[in-house]
mmCIF file of C-alpha atoms in Angstrom:
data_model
loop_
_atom_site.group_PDB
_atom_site.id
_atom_site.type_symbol
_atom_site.label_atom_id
_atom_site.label_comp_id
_atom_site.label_asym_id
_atom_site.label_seq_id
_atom_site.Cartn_x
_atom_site.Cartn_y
_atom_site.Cartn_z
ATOM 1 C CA UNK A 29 -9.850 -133.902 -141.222
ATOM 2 C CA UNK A 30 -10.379 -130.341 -139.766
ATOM 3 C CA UNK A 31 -9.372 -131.891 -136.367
ATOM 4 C CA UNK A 32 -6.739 -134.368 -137.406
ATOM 5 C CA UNK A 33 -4.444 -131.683 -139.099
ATOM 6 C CA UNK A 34 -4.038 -129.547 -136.206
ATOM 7 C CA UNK A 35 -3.331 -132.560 -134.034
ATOM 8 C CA UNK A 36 -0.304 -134.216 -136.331
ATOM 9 C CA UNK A 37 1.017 -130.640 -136.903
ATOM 10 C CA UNK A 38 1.296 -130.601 -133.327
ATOM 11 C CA UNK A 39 3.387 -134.270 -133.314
ATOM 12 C CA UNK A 40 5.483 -132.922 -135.979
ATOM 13 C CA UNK A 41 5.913 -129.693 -134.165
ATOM 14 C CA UNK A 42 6.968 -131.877 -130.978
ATOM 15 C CA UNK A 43 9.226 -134.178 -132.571
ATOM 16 C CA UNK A 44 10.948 -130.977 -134.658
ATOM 17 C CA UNK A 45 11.816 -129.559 -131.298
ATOM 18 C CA UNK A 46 14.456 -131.732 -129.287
ATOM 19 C CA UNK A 47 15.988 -132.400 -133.033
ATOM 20 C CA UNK A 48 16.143 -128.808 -133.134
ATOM 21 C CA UNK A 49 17.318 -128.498 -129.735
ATOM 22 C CA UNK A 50 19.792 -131.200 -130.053
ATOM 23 C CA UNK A 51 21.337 -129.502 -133.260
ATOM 24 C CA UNK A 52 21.808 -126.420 -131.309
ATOM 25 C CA UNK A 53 23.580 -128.266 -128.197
ATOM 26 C CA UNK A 54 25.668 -129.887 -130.739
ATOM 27 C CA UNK A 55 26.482 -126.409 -132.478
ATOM 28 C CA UNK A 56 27.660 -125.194 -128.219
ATOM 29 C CA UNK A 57 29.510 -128.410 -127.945
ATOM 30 C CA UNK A 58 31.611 -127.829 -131.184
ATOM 31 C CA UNK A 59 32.014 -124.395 -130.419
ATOM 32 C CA UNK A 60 33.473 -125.130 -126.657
ATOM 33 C CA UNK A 61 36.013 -127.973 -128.130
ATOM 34 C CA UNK A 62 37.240 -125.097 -130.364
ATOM 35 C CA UNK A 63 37.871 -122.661 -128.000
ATOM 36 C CA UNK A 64 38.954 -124.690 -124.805
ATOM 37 C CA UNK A 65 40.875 -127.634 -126.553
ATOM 38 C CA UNK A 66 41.543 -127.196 -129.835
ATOM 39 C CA UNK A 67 43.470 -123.469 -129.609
ATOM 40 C CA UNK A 68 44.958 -124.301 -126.952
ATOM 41 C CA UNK A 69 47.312 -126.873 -128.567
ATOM 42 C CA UNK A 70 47.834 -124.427 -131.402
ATOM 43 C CA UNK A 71 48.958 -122.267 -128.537
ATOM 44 C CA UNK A 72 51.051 -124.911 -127.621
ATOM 45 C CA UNK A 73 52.402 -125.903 -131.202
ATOM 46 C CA UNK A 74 53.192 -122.558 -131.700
ATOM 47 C CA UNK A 75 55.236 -122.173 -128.281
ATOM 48 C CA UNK A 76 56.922 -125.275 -129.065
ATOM 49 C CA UNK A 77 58.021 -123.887 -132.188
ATOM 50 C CA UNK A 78 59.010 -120.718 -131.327
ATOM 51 C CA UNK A 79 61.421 -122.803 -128.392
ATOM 52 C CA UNK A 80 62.714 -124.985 -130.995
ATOM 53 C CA UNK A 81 63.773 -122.196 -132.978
ATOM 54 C CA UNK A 82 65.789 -120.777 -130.340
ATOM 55 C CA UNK A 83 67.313 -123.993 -129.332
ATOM 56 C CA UNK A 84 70.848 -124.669 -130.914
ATOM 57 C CA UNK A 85 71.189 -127.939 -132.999
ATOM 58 C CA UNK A 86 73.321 -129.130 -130.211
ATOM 59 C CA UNK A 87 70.898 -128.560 -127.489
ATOM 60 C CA UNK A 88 70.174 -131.883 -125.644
ATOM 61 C CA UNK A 89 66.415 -130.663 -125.660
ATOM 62 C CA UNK A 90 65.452 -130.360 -129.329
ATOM 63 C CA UNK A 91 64.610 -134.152 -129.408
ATOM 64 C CA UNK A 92 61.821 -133.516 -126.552
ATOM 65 C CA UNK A 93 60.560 -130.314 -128.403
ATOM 66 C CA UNK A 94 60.039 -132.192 -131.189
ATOM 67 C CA UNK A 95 58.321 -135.037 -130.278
ATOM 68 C CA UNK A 96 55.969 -132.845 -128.126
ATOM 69 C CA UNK A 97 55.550 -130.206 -131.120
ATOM 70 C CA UNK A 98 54.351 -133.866 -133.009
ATOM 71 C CA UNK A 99 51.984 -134.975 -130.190
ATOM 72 C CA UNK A 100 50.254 -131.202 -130.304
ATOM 73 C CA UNK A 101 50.033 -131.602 -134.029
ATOM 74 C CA UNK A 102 48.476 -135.052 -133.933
ATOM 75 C CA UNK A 103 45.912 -133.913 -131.061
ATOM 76 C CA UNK A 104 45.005 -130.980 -133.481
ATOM 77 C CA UNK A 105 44.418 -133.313 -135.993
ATOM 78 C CA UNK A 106 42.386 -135.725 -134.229
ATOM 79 C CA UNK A 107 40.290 -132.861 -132.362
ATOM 80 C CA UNK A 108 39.437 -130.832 -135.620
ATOM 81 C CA UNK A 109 37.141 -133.741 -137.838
ATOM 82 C CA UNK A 110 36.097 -134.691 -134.172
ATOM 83 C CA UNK A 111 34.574 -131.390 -133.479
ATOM 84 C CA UNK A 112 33.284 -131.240 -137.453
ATOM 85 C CA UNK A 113 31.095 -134.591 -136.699
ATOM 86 C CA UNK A 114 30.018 -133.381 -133.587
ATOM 87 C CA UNK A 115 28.650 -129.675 -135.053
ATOM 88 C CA UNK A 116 27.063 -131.755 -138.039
ATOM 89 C CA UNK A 117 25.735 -134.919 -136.263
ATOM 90 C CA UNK A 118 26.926 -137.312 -138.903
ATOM 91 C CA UNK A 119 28.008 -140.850 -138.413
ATOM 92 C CA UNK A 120 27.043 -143.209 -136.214
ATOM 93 C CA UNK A 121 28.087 -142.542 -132.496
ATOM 94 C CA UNK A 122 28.952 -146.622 -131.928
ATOM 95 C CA UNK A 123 31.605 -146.087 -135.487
ATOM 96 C CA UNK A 124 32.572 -142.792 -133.913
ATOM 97 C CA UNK A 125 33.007 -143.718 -130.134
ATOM 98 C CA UNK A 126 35.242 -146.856 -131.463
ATOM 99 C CA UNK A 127 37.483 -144.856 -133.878
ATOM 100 C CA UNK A 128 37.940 -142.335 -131.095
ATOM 101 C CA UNK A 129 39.184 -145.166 -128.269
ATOM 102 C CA UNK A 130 41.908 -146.977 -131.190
ATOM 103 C CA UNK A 131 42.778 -143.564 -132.050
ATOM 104 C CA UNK A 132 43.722 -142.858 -127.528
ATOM 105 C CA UNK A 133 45.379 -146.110 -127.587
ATOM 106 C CA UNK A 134 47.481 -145.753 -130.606
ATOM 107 C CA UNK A 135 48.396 -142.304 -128.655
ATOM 108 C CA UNK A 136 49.272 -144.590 -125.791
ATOM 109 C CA UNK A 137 51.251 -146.515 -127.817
ATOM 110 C CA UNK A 138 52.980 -143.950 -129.957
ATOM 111 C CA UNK A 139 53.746 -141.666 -127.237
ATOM 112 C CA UNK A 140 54.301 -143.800 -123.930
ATOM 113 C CA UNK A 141 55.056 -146.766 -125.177
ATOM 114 C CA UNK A 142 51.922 -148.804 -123.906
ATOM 115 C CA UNK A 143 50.107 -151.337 -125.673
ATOM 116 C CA UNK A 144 45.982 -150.813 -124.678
ATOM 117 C CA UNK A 145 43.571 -153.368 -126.331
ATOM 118 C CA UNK A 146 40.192 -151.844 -127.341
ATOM 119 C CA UNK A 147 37.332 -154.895 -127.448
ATOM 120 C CA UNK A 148 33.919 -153.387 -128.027
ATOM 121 C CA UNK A 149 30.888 -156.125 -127.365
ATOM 122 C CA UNK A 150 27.743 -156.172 -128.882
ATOM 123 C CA UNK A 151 26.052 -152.968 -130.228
ATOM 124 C CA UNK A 152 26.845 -149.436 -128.744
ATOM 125 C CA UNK A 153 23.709 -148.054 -128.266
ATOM 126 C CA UNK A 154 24.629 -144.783 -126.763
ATOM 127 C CA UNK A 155 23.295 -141.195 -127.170
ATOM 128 C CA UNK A 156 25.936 -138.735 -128.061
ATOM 129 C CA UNK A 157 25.991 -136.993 -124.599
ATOM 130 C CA UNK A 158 26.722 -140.636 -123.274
ATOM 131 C CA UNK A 159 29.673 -141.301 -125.749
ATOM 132 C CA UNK A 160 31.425 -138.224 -124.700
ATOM 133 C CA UNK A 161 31.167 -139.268 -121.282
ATOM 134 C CA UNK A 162 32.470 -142.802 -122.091
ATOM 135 C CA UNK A 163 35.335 -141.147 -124.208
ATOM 136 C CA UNK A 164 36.421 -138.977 -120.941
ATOM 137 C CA UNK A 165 36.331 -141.609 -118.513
ATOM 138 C CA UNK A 166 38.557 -144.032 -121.037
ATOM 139 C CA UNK A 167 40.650 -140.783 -121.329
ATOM 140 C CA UNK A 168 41.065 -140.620 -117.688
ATOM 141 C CA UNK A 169 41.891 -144.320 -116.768
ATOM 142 C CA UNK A 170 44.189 -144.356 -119.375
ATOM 143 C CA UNK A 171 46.002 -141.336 -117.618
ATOM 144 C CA UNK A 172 45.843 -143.139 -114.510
ATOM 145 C CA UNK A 173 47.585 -145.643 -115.767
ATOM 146 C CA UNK A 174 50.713 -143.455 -117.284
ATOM 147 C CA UNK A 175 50.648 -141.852 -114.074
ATOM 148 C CA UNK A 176 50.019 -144.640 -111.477
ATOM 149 C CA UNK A 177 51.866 -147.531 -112.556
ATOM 150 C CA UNK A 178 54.646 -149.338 -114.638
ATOM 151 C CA UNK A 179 52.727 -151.258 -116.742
ATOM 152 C CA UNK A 180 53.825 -151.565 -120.244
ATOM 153 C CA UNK A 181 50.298 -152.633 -122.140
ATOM 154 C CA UNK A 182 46.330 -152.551 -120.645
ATOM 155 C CA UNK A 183 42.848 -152.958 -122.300
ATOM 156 C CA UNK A 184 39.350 -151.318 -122.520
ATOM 157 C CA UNK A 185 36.322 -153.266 -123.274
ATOM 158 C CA UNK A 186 32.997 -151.827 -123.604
ATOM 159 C CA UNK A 187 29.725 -153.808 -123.482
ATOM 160 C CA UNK A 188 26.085 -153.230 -124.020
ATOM 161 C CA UNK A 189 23.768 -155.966 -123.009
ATOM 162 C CA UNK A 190 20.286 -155.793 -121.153
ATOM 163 C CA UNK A 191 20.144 -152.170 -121.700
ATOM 164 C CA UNK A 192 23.354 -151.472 -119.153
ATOM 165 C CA UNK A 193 26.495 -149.961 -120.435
ATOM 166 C CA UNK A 194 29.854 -151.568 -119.016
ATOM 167 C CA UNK A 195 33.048 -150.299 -119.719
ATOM 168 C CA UNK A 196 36.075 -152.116 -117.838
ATOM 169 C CA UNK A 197 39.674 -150.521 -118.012
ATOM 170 C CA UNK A 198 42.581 -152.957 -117.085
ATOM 171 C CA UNK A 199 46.324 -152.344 -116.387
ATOM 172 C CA UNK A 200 48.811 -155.370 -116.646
ATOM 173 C CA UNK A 201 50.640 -156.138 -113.115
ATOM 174 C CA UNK A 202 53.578 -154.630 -113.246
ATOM 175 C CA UNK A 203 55.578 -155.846 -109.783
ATOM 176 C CA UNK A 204 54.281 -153.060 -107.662
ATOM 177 C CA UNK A 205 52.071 -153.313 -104.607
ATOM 178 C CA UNK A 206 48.765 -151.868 -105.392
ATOM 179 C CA UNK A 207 47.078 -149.638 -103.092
ATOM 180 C CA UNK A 208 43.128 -149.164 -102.350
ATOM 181 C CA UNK A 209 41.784 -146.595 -103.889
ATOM 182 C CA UNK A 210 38.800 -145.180 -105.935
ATOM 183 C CA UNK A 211 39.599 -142.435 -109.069
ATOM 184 C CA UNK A 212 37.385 -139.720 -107.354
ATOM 185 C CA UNK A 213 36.637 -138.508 -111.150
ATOM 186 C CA UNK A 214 35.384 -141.210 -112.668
ATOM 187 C CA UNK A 215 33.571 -142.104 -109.683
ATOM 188 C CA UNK A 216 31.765 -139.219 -109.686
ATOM 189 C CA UNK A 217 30.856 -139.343 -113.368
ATOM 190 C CA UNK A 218 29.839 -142.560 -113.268
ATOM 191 C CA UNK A 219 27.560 -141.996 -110.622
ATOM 192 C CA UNK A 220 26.119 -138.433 -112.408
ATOM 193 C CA UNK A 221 24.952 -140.819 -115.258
ATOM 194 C CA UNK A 222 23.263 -143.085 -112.809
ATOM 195 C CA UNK A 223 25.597 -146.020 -112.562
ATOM 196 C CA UNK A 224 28.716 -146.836 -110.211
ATOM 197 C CA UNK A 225 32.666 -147.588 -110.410
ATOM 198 C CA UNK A 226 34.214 -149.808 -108.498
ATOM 199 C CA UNK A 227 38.474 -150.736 -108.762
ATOM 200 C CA UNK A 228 39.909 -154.789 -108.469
ATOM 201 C CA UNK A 229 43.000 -154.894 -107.209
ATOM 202 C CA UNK A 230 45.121 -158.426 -108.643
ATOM 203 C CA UNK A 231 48.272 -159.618 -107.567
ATOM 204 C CA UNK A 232 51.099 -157.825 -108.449
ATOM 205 C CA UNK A 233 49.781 -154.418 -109.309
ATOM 206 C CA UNK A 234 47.086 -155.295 -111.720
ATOM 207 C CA UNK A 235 44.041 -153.347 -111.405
ATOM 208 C CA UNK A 236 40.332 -153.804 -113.251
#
């Protein structure tokens, strides 16, 4: 016993210590989504606001303030119990990784007017670092897709099988030629967590 006691108070001393390191990344992590992305839309918001007051009710712009006074307001919104899970750990990242993609395609949706599928396969076991990483490179296809092409509805499917993540982003063709190229950002993240991207080109503009 005099032997055995020190050794599992070591094990539990071990195992207490990435949990407590973990909570305290978490506790960083909330802190920077406050300060770099959450107050800055409220910076925003309250811009917008202060333009729309000093636009006259005939101004051919107070339609466009609006709207993008309600897209700050819903980004706030999603962002804030975001950043609560995150500082508390609670939930389950797979629940929390798939309410986070419908909630970036219902933005499509709402805001550009493009319909984006979600399909999730199998079981997302992902760490939290991982999710966030999934989240940004969803975030960024998705933007190449406003930006890049015409297409008027897409999909993202994640799937965990064999102990490899795959997430596949798709735009519909939308008439255009389609040029070669590789997003240089989500190449590079990919690769930083040890796997690759890689683009298909279809007919017709439709990339994969």
């Amino acid at each position: 016993s005099a032997q055995a006691f020190p050794v599992i108070e070591n094990i539990e001393l071990l195992d207490r210590m990435p949990s407590d390191a973990a909570s305290q990344e978490r506790q960083k992590i909330a802190l920077d989504l406050h300060d770099t992305a959450i107050q800055p839309y409220i910076g925003l918001k309250m811009g917008l606001a202060a333009l729309r007051n000093k636009a006259a009710a005939d101004n051919p712009l107070v339609d466009d303030l609006d709207r993008l006074q309600e897209m700050a307001t819903q980004v706030i919104g999603d962002l804030r119990p975001y950043a609560g899970t995150v500082r508390d750990g609670v939930g389950r990242t797979d629940q929390l990784v798939s309410a986070m993609l419908r909630q970036q395609a219902a933005r499509m949706r709402d805001f550009y007017g493009i319909d984006i599928a979600v399909r999730i396969e199998g079981e997302l076991q992902v760490n939290d670092r991982l999710a966030a990483e999934v989240l940004q490179i969803v975030r960024e296809g998705l933007a190449n897709i406003c930006k890049h092409t015409l297409a008027h509805c897409g999909a993202v499917r994640l799937e965990c099988a064999d102990g490899l993540l795959k997430l596949r982003i798709d735009n519909e063709a939308d008439g255009s030629q389609s040029l070669a190229f590789l997003p240089r950002s989500i190449s590079e993240r990919a690769g930083a967590l040890g796997g690759r991207a890689c683009v298909q080109r279809g007919d017709g503009g439709g990339t994969s």
